Structures are given as C-alpha cells and as structure tokens.
Amino acid sequence: MGVQQVLEQKISQKFAPHFLHIENESHMHSSWRGADSHFKVVLVSDEFNGVRKVARHQMLYQLLAEELKQGIHALALHTYTLDEWHALEQQFPKSPNCLGVGQ
C-alpha cells in the first residue's frame, strides 16, 4: 500500500470524515526527500467540533507519527468542522509551488 493510501485509511478510520482530500504535493518541491514526502490534507470531521485549529493539527500529527518518522517531511493541513466547511462553500486553499531549496 502506498503512503497516500495509508494516510487515507488511517485518517478515515479515526475521523469518519464528511470530506477527505489528500494530495501528494511532492512534485511541487525541489528537494531530495522523494516522491512521497509532501502532502496536503483537507479534512472535514465532527471530531473537530469545539477543538482549536492547533489541537486539530496535533491530533493528526499524533495519528500519523509513524509516517512522519518514516519519510513524510511536510503536511499542509486544512481541518474544518462541517459548519466551517459549508461557510467556505466547500473550497480549500491551493498550495503554492516551492521555490526550491536555498532560494
């Protein structure tokens, strides 16, 4: 199973998402870290009701601790409650291209 599929499975089991989008953004980064090193996660879950954004991110970092140790360098996390998601009209930010290491 690939890294993206592992992320999808673990997040789906833990958070029972209304919406989950995981995008491999490794191609947007010029680094030696490899093809499965940078991911964007958009997650809408009832688990986030009453939870601050920082705590939401910490929940994901804890869940994905092993994957972060084994090669994931960066996670762009966009976490929403269902009400927040509807207020955004189900849109999430696009990620910019990396300018490259040392630039």
PDB file of C-alpha atoms in Angstrom:
ATOM      1  CA  MET A   1       0.000   0.000   0.000  1.00  0.00           C
ATOM      2  CA  GLY A   2       1.340   3.448  -0.915  1.00  0.00           C
ATOM      3  CA  VAL A   3       1.881   6.300   1.514  1.00  0.00           C
ATOM      4  CA  GLN A   4      -1.167   8.231   0.323  1.00  0.00           C
ATOM      5  CA  GLN A   5      -3.389   5.172   0.746  1.00  0.00           C
ATOM      6  CA  VAL A   6      -2.047   4.615   4.269  1.00  0.00           C
ATOM      7  CA  LEU A   7      -2.856   8.231   5.145  1.00  0.00           C
ATOM      8  CA  GLU A   8      -6.370   7.902   3.708  1.00  0.00           C
ATOM      9  CA  GLN A   9      -7.030   4.687   5.608  1.00  0.00           C
ATOM     10  CA  LYS A  10      -5.745   5.905   8.980  1.00  0.00           C
ATOM     11  CA  ILE A  11      -7.495   9.286   8.763  1.00  0.00           C
ATOM     12  CA  SER A  12     -10.776   7.734   7.605  1.00  0.00           C
ATOM     13  CA  GLN A  13     -10.778   5.213  10.446  1.00  0.00           C
ATOM     14  CA  LYS A  14     -10.008   7.807  13.120  1.00  0.00           C
ATOM     15  CA  PHE A  15     -12.059  10.796  11.965  1.00  0.00           C
ATOM     16  CA  ALA A  16     -15.048   9.381   9.995  1.00  0.00           C
ATOM     17  CA  PRO A  17     -14.781  12.355   7.619  1.00  0.00           C
ATOM     18  CA  HIS A  18     -17.593  14.148   5.843  1.00  0.00           C
ATOM     19  CA  PHE A  19     -14.918  15.080   3.302  1.00  0.00           C
ATOM     20  CA  LEU A  20     -11.319  13.967   2.899  1.00  0.00           C
ATOM     21  CA  HIS A  21      -8.906  15.060   0.201  1.00  0.00           C
ATOM     22  CA  ILE A  22      -5.267  14.009   0.295  1.00  0.00           C
ATOM     23  CA  GLU A  23      -2.967  15.314  -2.403  1.00  0.00           C
ATOM     24  CA  ASN A  24       0.634  14.297  -2.947  1.00  0.00           C
ATOM     25  CA  GLU A  25       2.419  17.615  -3.482  1.00  0.00           C
ATOM     26  CA  SER A  26       5.937  16.200  -3.573  1.00  0.00           C
ATOM     27  CA  HIS A  27       6.321  17.148  -7.241  1.00  0.00           C
ATOM     28  CA  MET A  28       5.927  20.806  -6.240  1.00  0.00           C
ATOM     29  CA  HIS A  29       9.033  20.705  -4.053  1.00  0.00           C
ATOM     30  CA  SER A  30      12.572  20.535  -5.313  1.00  0.00           C
ATOM     31  CA  SER A  31      14.286  18.551  -2.620  1.00  0.00           C
ATOM     32  CA  TRP A  32      15.992  15.224  -2.201  1.00  0.00           C
ATOM     33  CA  ARG A  33      13.223  13.904   0.007  1.00  0.00           C
ATOM     34  CA  GLY A  34      11.480  11.799  -2.646  1.00  0.00           C
ATOM     35  CA  ALA A  35       8.134  11.250  -4.275  1.00  0.00           C
ATOM     36  CA  ASP A  36       6.089  10.719  -1.094  1.00  0.00           C
ATOM     37  CA  SER A  37       7.380  13.469   1.159  1.00  0.00           C
ATOM     38  CA  HIS A  38       4.876  16.359   0.950  1.00  0.00           C
ATOM     39  CA  PHE A  39       1.100  16.016   1.292  1.00  0.00           C
ATOM     40  CA  LYS A  40      -1.890  18.322   1.567  1.00  0.00           C
ATOM     41  CA  VAL A  41      -4.735  17.036   3.746  1.00  0.00           C
ATOM     42  CA  VAL A  42      -8.191  18.604   3.702  1.00  0.00           C
ATOM     43  CA  LEU A  43     -10.350  17.034   6.382  1.00  0.00           C
ATOM     44  CA  VAL A  44     -13.918  17.808   7.480  1.00  0.00           C
ATOM     45  CA  SER A  45     -14.956  15.934  10.605  1.00  0.00           C
ATOM     46  CA  ASP A  46     -17.294  16.171  13.572  1.00  0.00           C
ATOM     47  CA  GLU A  47     -14.252  15.289  15.696  1.00  0.00           C
ATOM     48  CA  PHE A  48     -13.195  18.939  15.298  1.00  0.00           C
ATOM     49  CA  ASN A  49     -16.325  20.428  16.876  1.00  0.00           C
ATOM     50  CA  GLY A  50     -15.176  22.641  19.756  1.00  0.00           C
ATOM     51  CA  VAL A  51     -11.485  21.933  19.031  1.00  0.00           C
ATOM     52  CA  ARG A  52      -8.989  24.737  18.292  1.00  0.00           C
ATOM     53  CA  LYS A  53      -7.115  24.560  14.980  1.00  0.00           C
ATOM     54  CA  VAL A  54      -3.768  23.902  16.681  1.00  0.00           C
ATOM     55  CA  ALA A  55      -5.265  20.981  18.598  1.00  0.00           C
ATOM     56  CA  ARG A  56      -6.773  19.611  15.369  1.00  0.00           C
ATOM     57  CA  HIS A  57      -3.341  19.599  13.774  1.00  0.00           C
ATOM     58  CA  GLN A  58      -1.869  17.940  16.849  1.00  0.00           C
ATOM     59  CA  MET A  59      -4.491  15.191  16.568  1.00  0.00           C
ATOM     60  CA  LEU A  60      -3.348  14.470  13.022  1.00  0.00           C
ATOM     61  CA  TYR A  61       0.345  14.642  13.883  1.00  0.00           C
ATOM     62  CA  GLN A  62      -0.221  12.126  16.674  1.00  0.00           C
ATOM     63  CA  LEU A  63      -2.177   9.788  14.393  1.00  0.00           C
ATOM     64  CA  LEU A  64       0.472   9.989  11.654  1.00  0.00           C
ATOM     65  CA  ALA A  65       3.549   9.970  13.908  1.00  0.00           C
ATOM     66  CA  GLU A  66       4.971   6.797  12.363  1.00  0.00           C
ATOM     67  CA  GLU A  67       4.592   8.097   8.799  1.00  0.00           C
ATOM     68  CA  LEU A  68       6.265  11.367   9.785  1.00  0.00           C
ATOM     69  CA  LYS A  69       9.197   9.400  11.168  1.00  0.00           C
ATOM     70  CA  GLN A  70       9.463   7.323   8.001  1.00  0.00           C
ATOM     71  CA  GLY A  71       9.756   9.944   5.298  1.00  0.00           C
ATOM     72  CA  ILE A  72       6.881  12.411   5.244  1.00  0.00           C
ATOM     73  CA  HIS A  73       8.544  15.785   5.501  1.00  0.00           C
ATOM     74  CA  ALA A  74       5.554  18.114   5.321  1.00  0.00           C
ATOM     75  CA  LEU A  75       1.809  18.063   5.818  1.00  0.00           C
ATOM     76  CA  ALA A  76      -0.275  21.040   4.743  1.00  0.00           C
ATOM     77  CA  LEU A  77      -3.298  20.602   6.998  1.00  0.00           C
ATOM     78  CA  HIS A  78      -6.684  22.188   6.356  1.00  0.00           C
ATOM     79  CA  THR A  79      -9.093  20.999   9.058  1.00  0.00           C
ATOM     80  CA  TYR A  80     -12.725  22.028   9.310  1.00  0.00           C
ATOM     81  CA  THR A  81     -15.945  21.324  11.135  1.00  0.00           C
ATOM     82  CA  LEU A  82     -18.935  20.706   8.896  1.00  0.00           C
ATOM     83  CA  ASP A  83     -20.266  24.226   9.588  1.00  0.00           C
ATOM     84  CA  GLU A  84     -16.888  25.792   8.721  1.00  0.00           C
ATOM     85  CA  TRP A  85     -16.745  23.739   5.535  1.00  0.00           C
ATOM     86  CA  HIS A  86     -20.193  24.878   4.429  1.00  0.00           C
ATOM     87  CA  ALA A  87     -19.288  28.504   5.225  1.00  0.00           C
ATOM     88  CA  LEU A  88     -16.270  28.148   2.912  1.00  0.00           C
ATOM     89  CA  GLU A  89     -18.594  26.807   0.229  1.00  0.00           C
ATOM     90  CA  GLN A  90     -16.534  23.622   0.204  1.00  0.00           C
ATOM     91  CA  GLN A  91     -13.401  25.338  -1.122  1.00  0.00           C
ATOM     92  CA  PHE A  92      -9.880  24.969   0.206  1.00  0.00           C
ATOM     93  CA  PRO A  93      -6.630  26.864  -0.453  1.00  0.00           C
ATOM     94  CA  LYS A  94      -4.347  25.926  -3.298  1.00  0.00           C
ATOM     95  CA  SER A  95      -0.736  25.317  -2.383  1.00  0.00           C
ATOM     96  CA  PRO A  96       1.989  27.460  -3.954  1.00  0.00           C
ATOM     97  CA  ASN A  97       4.909  25.904  -5.769  1.00  0.00           C
ATOM     98  CA  CYS A  98       8.082  25.653  -3.769  1.00  0.00           C
ATOM     99  CA  LEU A  99      10.838  27.984  -4.895  1.00  0.00           C
ATOM    100  CA  GLY A 100      13.440  25.340  -4.249  1.00  0.00           C
ATOM    101  CA  VAL A 101      15.968  24.674  -1.544  1.00  0.00           C
ATOM    102  CA  GLY A 102      18.081  27.706  -0.711  1.00  0.00           C
ATOM    103  CA  GLN A 103      16.209  30.127  -2.987  1.00  0.00           C
TER     104      GLN A 103
END
